[in-house]
GROMACS .gro file of C-alpha atoms in nm:
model
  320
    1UNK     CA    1   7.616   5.389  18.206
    2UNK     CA    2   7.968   5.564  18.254
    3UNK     CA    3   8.067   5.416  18.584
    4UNK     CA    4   8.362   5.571  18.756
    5UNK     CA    5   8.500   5.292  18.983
    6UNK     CA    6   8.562   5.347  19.380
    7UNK     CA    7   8.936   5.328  19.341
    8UNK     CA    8   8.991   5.580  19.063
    9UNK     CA    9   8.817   5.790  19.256
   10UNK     CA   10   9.045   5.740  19.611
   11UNK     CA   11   9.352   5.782  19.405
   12UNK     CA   12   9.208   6.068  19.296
   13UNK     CA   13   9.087   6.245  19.562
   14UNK     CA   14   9.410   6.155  19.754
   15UNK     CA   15   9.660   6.384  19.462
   16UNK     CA   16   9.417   6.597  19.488
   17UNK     CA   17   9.389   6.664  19.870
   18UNK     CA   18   9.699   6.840  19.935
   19UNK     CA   19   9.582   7.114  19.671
   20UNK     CA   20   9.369   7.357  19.901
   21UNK     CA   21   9.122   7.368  19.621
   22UNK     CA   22   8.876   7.197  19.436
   23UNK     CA   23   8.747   7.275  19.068
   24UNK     CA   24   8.376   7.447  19.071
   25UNK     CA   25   8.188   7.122  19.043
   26UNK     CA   26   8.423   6.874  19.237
   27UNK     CA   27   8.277   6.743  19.580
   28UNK     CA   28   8.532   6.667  19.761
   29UNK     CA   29   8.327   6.390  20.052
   30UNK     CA   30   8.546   6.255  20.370
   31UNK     CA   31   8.329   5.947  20.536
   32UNK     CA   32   8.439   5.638  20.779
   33UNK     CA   33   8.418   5.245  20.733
   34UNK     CA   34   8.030   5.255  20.903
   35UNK     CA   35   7.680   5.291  20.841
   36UNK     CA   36   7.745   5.646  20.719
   37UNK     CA   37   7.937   5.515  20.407
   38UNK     CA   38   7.692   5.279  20.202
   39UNK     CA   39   7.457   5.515  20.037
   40UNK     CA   40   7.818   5.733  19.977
   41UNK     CA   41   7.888   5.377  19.777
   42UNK     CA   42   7.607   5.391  19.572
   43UNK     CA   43   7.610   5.754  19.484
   44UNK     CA   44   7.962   5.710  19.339
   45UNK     CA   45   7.809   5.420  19.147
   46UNK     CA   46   7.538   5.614  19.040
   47UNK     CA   47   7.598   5.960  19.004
   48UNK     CA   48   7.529   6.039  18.662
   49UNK     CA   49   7.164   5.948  18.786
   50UNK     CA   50   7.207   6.082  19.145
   51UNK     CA   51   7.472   6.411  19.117
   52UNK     CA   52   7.438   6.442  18.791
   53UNK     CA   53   7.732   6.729  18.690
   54UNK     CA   54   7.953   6.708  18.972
   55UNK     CA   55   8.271   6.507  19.012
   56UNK     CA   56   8.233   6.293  19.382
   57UNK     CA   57   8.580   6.236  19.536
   58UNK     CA   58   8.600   6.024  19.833
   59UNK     CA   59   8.831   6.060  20.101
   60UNK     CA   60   8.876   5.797  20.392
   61UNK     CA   61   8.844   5.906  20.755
   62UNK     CA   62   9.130   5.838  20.961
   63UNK     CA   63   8.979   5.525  21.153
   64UNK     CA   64   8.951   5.560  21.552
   65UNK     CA   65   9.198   5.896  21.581
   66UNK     CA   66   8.957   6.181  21.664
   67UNK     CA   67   9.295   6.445  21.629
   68UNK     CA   68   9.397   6.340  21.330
   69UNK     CA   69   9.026   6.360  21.189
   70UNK     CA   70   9.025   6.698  21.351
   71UNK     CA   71   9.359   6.795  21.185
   72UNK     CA   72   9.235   6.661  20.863
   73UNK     CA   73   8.924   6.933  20.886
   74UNK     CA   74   9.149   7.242  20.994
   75UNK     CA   75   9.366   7.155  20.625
   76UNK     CA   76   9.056   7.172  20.397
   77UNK     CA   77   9.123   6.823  20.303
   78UNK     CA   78   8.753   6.817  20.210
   79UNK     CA   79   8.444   7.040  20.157
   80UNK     CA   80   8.225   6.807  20.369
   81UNK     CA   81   8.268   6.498  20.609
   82UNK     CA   82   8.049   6.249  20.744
   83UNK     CA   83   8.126   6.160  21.097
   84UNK     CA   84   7.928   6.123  21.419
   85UNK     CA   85   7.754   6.454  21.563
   86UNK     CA   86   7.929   6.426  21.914
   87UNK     CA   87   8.255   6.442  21.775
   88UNK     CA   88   8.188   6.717  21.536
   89UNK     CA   89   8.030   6.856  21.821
   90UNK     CA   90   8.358   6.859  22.029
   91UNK     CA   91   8.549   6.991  21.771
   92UNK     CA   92   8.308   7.308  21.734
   93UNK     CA   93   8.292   7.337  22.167
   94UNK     CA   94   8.748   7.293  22.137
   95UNK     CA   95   8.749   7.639  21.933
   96UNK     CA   96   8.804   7.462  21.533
   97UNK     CA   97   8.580   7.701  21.321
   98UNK     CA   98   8.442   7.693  21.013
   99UNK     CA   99   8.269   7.352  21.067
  100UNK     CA  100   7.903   7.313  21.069
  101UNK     CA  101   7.640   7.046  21.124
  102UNK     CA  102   7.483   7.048  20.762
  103UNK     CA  103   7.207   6.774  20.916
  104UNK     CA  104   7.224   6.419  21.078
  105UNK     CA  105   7.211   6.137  20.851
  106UNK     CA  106   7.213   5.815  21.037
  107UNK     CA  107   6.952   5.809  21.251
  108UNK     CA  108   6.966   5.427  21.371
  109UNK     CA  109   7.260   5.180  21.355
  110UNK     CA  110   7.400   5.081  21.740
  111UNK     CA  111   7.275   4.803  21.858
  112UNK     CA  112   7.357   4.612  22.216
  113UNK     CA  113   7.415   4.219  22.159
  114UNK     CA  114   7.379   3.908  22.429
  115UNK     CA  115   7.348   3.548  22.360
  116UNK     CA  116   7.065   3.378  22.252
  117UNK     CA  117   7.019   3.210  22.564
  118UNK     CA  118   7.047   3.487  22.764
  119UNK     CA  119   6.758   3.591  22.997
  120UNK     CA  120   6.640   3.984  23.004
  121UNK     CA  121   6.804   4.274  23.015
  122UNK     CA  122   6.818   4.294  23.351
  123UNK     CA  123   7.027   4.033  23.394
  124UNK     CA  124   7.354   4.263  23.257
  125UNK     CA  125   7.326   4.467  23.568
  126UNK     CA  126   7.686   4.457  23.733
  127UNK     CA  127   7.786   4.256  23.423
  128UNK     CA  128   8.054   4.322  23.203
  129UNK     CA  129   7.961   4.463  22.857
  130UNK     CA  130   8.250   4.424  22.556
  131UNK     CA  131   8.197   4.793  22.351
  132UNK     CA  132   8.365   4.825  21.978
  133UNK     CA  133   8.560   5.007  21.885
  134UNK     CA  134   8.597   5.144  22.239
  135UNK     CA  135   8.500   5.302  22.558
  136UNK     CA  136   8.366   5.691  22.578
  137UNK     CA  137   8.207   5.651  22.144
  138UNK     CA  138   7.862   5.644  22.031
  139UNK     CA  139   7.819   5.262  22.099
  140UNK     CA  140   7.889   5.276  22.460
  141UNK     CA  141   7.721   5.615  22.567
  142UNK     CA  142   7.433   5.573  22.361
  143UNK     CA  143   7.381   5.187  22.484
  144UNK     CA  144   7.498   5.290  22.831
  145UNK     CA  145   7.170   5.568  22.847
  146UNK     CA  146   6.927   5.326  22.721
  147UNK     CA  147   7.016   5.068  22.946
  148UNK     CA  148   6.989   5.304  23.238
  149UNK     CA  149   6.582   5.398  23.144
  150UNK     CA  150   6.531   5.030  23.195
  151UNK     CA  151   6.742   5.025  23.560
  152UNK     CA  152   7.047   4.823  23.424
  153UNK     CA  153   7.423   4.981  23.505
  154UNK     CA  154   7.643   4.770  23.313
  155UNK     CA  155   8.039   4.776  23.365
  156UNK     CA  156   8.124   4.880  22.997
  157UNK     CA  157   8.487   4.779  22.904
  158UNK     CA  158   8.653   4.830  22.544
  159UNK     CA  159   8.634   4.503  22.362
  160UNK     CA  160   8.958   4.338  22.105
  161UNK     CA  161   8.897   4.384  21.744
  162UNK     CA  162   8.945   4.150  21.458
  163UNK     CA  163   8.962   3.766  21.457
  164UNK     CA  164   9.071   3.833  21.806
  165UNK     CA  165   8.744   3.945  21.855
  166UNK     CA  166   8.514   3.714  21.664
  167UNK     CA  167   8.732   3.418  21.812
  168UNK     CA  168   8.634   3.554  22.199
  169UNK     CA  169   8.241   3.618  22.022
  170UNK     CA  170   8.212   3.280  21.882
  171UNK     CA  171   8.326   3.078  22.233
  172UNK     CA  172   8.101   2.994  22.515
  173UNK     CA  173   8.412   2.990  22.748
  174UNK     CA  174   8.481   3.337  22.682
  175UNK     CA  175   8.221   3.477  22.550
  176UNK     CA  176   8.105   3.831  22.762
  177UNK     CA  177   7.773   3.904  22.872
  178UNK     CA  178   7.683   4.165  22.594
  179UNK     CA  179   7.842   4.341  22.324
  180UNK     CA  180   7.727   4.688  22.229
  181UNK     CA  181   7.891   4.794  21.848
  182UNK     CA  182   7.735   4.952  21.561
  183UNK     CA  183   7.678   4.867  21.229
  184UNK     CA  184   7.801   4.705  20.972
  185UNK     CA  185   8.001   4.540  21.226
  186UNK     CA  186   7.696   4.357  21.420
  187UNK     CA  187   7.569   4.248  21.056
  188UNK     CA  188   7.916   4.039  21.021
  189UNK     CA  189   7.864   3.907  21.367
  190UNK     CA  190   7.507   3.738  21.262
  191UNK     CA  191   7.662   3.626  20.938
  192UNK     CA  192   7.992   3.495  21.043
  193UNK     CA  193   7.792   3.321  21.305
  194UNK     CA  194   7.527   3.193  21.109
  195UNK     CA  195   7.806   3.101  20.855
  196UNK     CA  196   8.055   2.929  21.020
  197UNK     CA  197   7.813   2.813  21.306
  198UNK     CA  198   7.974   2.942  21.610
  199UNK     CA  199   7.921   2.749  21.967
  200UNK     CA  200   7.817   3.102  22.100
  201UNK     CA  201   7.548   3.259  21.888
  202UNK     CA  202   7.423   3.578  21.924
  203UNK     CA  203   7.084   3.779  21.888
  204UNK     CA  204   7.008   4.143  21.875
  205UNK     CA  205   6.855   4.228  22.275
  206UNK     CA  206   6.839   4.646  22.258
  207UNK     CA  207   6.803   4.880  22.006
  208UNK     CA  208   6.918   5.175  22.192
  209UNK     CA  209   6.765   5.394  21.954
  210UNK     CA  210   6.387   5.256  22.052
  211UNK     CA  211   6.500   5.313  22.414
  212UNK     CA  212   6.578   5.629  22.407
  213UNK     CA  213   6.223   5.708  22.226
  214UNK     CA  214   6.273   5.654  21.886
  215UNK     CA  215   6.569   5.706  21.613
  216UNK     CA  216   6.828   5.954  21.729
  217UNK     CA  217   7.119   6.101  21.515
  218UNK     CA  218   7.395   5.940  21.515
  219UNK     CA  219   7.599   6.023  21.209
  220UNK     CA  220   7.617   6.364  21.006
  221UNK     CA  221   7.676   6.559  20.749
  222UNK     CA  222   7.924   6.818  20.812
  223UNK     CA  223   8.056   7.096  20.630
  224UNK     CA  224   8.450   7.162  20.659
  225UNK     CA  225   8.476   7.535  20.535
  226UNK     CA  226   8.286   7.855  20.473
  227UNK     CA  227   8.405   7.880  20.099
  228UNK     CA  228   8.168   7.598  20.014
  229UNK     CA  229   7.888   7.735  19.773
  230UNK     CA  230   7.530   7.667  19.887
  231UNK     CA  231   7.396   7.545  19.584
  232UNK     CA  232   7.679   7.271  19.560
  233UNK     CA  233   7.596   7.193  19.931
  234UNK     CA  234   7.246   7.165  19.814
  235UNK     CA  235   7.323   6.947  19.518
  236UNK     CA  236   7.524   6.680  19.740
  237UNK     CA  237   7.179   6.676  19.996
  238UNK     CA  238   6.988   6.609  19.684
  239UNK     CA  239   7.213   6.372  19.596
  240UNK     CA  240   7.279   6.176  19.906
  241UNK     CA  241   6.878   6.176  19.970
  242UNK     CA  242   6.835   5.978  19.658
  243UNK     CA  243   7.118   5.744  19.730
  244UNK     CA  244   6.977   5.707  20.066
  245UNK     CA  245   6.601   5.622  19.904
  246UNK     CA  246   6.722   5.417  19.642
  247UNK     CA  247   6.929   5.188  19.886
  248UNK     CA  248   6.628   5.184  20.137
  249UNK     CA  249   6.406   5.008  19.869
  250UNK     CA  250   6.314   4.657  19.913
  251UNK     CA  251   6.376   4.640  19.513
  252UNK     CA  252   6.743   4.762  19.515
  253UNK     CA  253   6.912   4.604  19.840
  254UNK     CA  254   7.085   4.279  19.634
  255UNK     CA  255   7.263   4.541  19.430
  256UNK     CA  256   7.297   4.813  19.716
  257UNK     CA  257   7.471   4.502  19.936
  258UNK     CA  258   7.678   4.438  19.626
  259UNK     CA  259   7.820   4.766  19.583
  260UNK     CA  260   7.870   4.867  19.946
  261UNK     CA  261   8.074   4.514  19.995
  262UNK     CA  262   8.276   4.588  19.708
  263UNK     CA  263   8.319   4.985  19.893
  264UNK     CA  264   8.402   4.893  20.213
  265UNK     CA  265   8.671   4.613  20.065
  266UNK     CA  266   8.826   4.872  19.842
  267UNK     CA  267   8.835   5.204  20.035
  268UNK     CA  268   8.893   5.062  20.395
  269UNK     CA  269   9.001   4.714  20.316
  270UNK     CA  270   8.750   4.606  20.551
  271UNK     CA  271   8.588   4.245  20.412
  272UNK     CA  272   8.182   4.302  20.471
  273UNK     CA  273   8.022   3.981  20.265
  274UNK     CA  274   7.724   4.129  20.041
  275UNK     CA  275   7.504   3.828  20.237
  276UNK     CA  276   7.557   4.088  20.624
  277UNK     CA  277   7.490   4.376  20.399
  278UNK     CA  278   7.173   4.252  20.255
  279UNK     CA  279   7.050   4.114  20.598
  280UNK     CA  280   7.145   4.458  20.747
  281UNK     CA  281   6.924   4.634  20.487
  282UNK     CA  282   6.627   4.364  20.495
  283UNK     CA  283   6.625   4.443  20.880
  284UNK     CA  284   6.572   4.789  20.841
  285UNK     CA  285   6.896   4.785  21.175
  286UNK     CA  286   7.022   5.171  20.981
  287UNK     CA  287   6.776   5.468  20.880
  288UNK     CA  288   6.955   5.710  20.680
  289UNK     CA  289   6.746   6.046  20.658
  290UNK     CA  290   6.931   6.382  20.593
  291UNK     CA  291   6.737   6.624  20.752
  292UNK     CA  292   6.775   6.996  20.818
  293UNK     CA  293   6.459   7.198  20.921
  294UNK     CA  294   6.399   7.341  21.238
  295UNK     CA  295   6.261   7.025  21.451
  296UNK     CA  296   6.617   6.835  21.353
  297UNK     CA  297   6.774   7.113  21.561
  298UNK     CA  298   6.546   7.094  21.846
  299UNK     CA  299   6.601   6.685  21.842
  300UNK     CA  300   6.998   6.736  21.776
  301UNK     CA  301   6.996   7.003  22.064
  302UNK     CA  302   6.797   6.765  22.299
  303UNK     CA  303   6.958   6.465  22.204
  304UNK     CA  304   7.326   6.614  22.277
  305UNK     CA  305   7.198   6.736  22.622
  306UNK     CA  306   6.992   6.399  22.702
  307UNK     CA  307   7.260   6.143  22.564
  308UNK     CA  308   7.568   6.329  22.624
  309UNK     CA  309   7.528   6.659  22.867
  310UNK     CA  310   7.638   6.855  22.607
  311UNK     CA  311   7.486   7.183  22.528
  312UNK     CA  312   7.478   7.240  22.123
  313UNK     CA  313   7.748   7.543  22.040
  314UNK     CA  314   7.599   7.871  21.872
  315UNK     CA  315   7.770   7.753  21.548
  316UNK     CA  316   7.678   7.431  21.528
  317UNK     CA  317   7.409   7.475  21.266
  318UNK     CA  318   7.489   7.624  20.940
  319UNK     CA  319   7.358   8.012  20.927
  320UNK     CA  320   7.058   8.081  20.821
   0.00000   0.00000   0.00000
């Protein structure tokens, strides 16, 4: 097989993302350094097989800077972006046009950590709960709702990040009483733990998704522009919902962990060991599922209101 490697590709798409345009069959795909990426990973890998035709060209996100990801959409610096659907939500409700939900994608992946010795849940209420990257994203609003069905107000503060981070994690002294954070970064957590056998472990308590009744969409697929022609927009779906099957089967997750370690490293620079990825998979702790028909709008619609007391913009949903 003709593999075109990940960093040909970046390079690429980066002299290429000043241009304003794209050649016919060139897909020009903006995702961040989370759960929405690792299928992305494997369709590069594999798209003779998966996108057979059409040239993929990543394009990182700007990590944790809503305006310049915002910015970044009003240039055209890509046909379509994966992102989370509250932020693209925003962005539609603050007046930027031409961007549309295409469908959600990740539809599990935030998960709220304690220690293992911790008792239940409701032992957080009043207690302070670390939240990565931050205060007011997905991992604290989301974990902040389900916690609430089962009577528990937590004080949520934004936790450190790095090996300041997994230094506070790994020690009893200073360990907090929970940590909400999404994936891949609670994967590292159990590894690193299980690894380099921290005083403090750490076990999964919540699934916030299961909470609040089942998986809800967290992640999207968005499309930047109206220029973009439907059939290519229905040639990356195809794609992405074979990347997303293959990397789902039991059969395929040693090699799935082995390319997405090798992604993250050499797109974000962000060191994921293939041993978190593979646990992550063999979990089942992120459902990838792009879909588009008429319940996923009455679940995104919900879902926004529910979660986030948003009401979902005329123009969220690509025209029918």
């Amino acid at each position: 097989m003709n593999r075109f490697p990940l960093f040909k590709s970046i390079l690429l798409a980066l002299l290429l993302a000043g241009a304003g345009s794209a050649h016919a069959d060139d897909i020009r795909l903006s995702l961040p350094p989370d759960p929405n990426a690792l299928p992305v990973f494997v369709l590069m890998e594999k798209q003779e097989a998966f996108l057979p035709g059409d040239r993929l060209q990543l394009v990182a996100n700007p990590s944790g800077d809503p305006s310049a990801m915002r910015a970044m959409v009003q240039a055209r610096r890509m046909d379509f972006a994966l992102f989370n659907l509250v932020g693209g939500t925003r962005f539609i409700q603050g007046g930027l046009e031409g961007l549309h939900l295409v469908g959600p994608w990740v539809w599990r992946g935030i998960y709220l950590l304690t220690p293992e010795s911790s008792a239940g849940l409701e032992a957080l209420d009043g207690k302070a709960v670390l939240v990565s990257p931050g205060v007011s994203t997905p991992p604290h609003i989301v974990t902040q709702k389900a916690l609430q069905r089962v009577q528990v107000e937590a004080k949520f503060v934004t936790g450190g990040s790095g090996a300041v981070l997994l230094n506070q994690l790994s020690t009893p002294e200073r360990a907090p009483a929970a940590m909400a954070a999404a994936e891949p970064q609670v994967s590292l957590i159990l590894h690193r733990q299980q690894a380099e056998e921290w005083a403090q472990r750490w076990k999964v308590a919540l699934d916030p998704a299961d909470a609040l009744g089942g998986a809800v969409p967290l992640g999207a697929l968005w499309q930047v522009h109206e220029a973009v022609d439907p059939a290519l927009r229905e040639r990356l779906v195809e794609g992405l919902k074979r990347a997303a099957a293959w990397v789902q089967d039991p059969r395929n997750h040693a090699e799935a962990a082995r390319i997405g370690a090798r992604g993250y490293q050499e797109m974000f620079r962000l060191p994921i060991p293939e041993a978190a990825l593979r646990d992550m998979l063999t979990s089942k702790r992120v459902d990838w599922r792009l879909e588009q028909d008429a319940a996923m709008r009455q679940t995104v619609t919900r879902y926004l209101a529910d979660v986030f007391g948003l009401q979902a913009p005329a123009s969220l949903f690509l025209p029918e």
